[in-house]
Amino acid sequence: MMGVGGSSPANKVDVAALVDRFAEQLFADLEPDDYAARLVRRRQAIDRLELGFSCDAATFASGEQFRNDGSTTPVDWQRHECKMQFGTAVDRLNVGEQLHRLPQSVGALMAGDIGFAHLSVMARTLSILAKDAPNAGVDEAELLEKAKTSTPGRLWHYCIRLRHALNAEAVAAEQRFAAEDRWLRLTTLEDGSVSITGRVDSIGGAALRTALEPLARRMGQGDDRCLERRMGDAAVELATLVLDSGRLPHVASQRPHLQVTTTLETLRGLKGSPAADMEFAQPIASATVQRLACDSSISRVIFGPESTVIEAGRARRVVSGSARRALNARDQYCRWPGCERPASWSAAHHLVHWIEGGNTDLSNLILLCHRHHWMVHEGGWKLVQAEDDRLLAVPPTYGFLPPVRAPDETAVA
């Protein structure tokens, strides 16, 4: 949309040249490599310009020019003519409309004692209170004093506490609406990987982070994962722990579990064997089948012609309950060098896999957490027993794994 405002003479001014000249004067007394001082001073200048923009936005909204230019609201006009996002335009307009109630704070911003982000939080709080507690008096001096000693984020926390004191029901309703707005979307991509997008409220997010962050800490030797990779691994490990706990609601009279259907040849990793099938996943490689089979329940199913089931044996645990209790008591935690995942978060790993003739007894079993169990089977790492009985982790000598990078938040699956 381009209205009359888009072709006004003011828009033909060489703004870039004006800003460049302004910047030369702004930094004239600073050393070229004093980036700390330059950042602070540039931010103060931007805050001052934001303040002026907010004043102009409020004045502009009180007139009719945005309608004459074909826009339905002043925010809509700002989005198109000022190249702004909706939320940013709403925020600047709100600041401008609340400035008459924040004279001391405006002076503090001009003096560089607070930033525009502080002013935005104060204006948002006053705007909400005007609806939730219209008769409440807010002490600007007290709010300003808090702003001078807080980041904008901490100031918002303080403002929520203030709003709760003035109208607890409104804050409770706001949090209830946020909880009802939770959503999660799992999108299966062409290669079988799953893109996860969603949103949870602050309280739900706190529960999620509290559960994930202990699992996302760096652990053991060779852990050079970025934070995003560690959080992704933590989410998978959390799901695995919940499945292993058996506490999820039963489905079809069974507790939810990962179900893999494989041939004996695939389990043994023989050349020419087909990939195994797993519910909700693409066919999986024999290395993954062997990891899952290390500590799982196994059922033998014999098929006849036309896939007729001839025999279906009872499921039996590879590592029995008594053997697992003894293993937990001996190892106590993941045996990967430097890892401290407790036994309850670890799987029983066969040093020599049982499909290759390894015994399921303590001499051939160790505890490995979800990540390190994966690294041994699919990741190509080796565990070697040193002469002093220490386990050494030997990294793979081949580079078949793609480099790990932080996800592109702008990508659309």
mmCIF file of N, CA and C in Angstrom, residues 219-221 333-341 369 372:
data_model
loop_
_atom_site.group_PDB
_atom_site.id
_atom_site.type_symbol
_atom_site.label_atom_id
_atom_site.label_comp_id
_atom_site.label_asym_id
_atom_site.label_seq_id
_atom_site.Cartn_x
_atom_site.Cartn_y
_atom_site.Cartn_z
ATOM 1 N N MET A 219 27.985 -33.060 29.151
ATOM 2 C CA MET A 219 28.276 -34.218 29.987
ATOM 3 C C MET A 219 29.304 -35.109 29.307
ATOM 4 N N GLY A 220 30.319 -35.464 30.060
ATOM 5 C CA GLY A 220 31.308 -36.417 29.590
ATOM 6 C C GLY A 220 32.280 -35.852 28.581
ATOM 7 N N GLN A 221 33.261 -36.677 28.240
ATOM 8 C CA GLN A 221 34.301 -36.271 27.305
ATOM 9 C C GLN A 221 33.738 -36.161 25.898
ATOM 10 N N TYR A 333 25.777 -44.949 37.924
ATOM 11 C CA TYR A 333 25.555 -43.877 36.943
ATOM 12 C C TYR A 333 26.155 -44.293 35.604
ATOM 13 N N CYS A 334 25.931 -43.510 34.584
ATOM 14 C CA CYS A 334 26.471 -43.781 33.254
ATOM 15 C C CYS A 334 27.985 -43.917 33.335
ATOM 16 N N ARG A 335 28.522 -44.959 32.685
ATOM 17 C CA ARG A 335 29.953 -45.234 32.781
ATOM 18 C C ARG A 335 30.789 -44.457 31.764
ATOM 19 N N TRP A 336 30.174 -43.677 30.907
ATOM 20 C CA TRP A 336 30.949 -42.873 29.952
ATOM 21 C C TRP A 336 31.854 -41.933 30.741
ATOM 22 N N PRO A 337 33.112 -41.800 30.338
ATOM 23 C CA PRO A 337 34.043 -40.958 31.090
ATOM 24 C C PRO A 337 33.524 -39.535 31.289
ATOM 25 N N GLY A 338 33.384 -39.146 32.554
ATOM 26 C CA GLY A 338 32.953 -37.795 32.889
ATOM 27 C C GLY A 338 31.464 -37.597 32.970
ATOM 28 N N CYS A 339 30.643 -38.619 32.640
ATOM 29 C CA CYS A 339 29.190 -38.474 32.685
ATOM 30 C C CYS A 339 28.666 -38.900 34.049
ATOM 31 N N GLU A 340 27.653 -38.174 34.530
ATOM 32 C CA GLU A 340 27.103 -38.464 35.851
ATOM 33 C C GLU A 340 25.607 -38.706 35.803
ATOM 34 N N ARG A 341 25.078 -39.112 34.641
ATOM 35 C CA ARG A 341 23.669 -39.458 34.576
ATOM 36 C C ARG A 341 23.410 -40.627 35.533
ATOM 37 N N CYS A 369 23.941 -43.670 29.512
ATOM 38 C CA CYS A 369 22.783 -42.803 29.352
ATOM 39 C C CYS A 369 22.343 -42.800 27.895
ATOM 40 N N HIS A 372 24.961 -41.284 25.307
ATOM 41 C CA HIS A 372 26.196 -42.040 25.123
ATOM 42 C C HIS A 372 25.927 -43.447 24.591
#
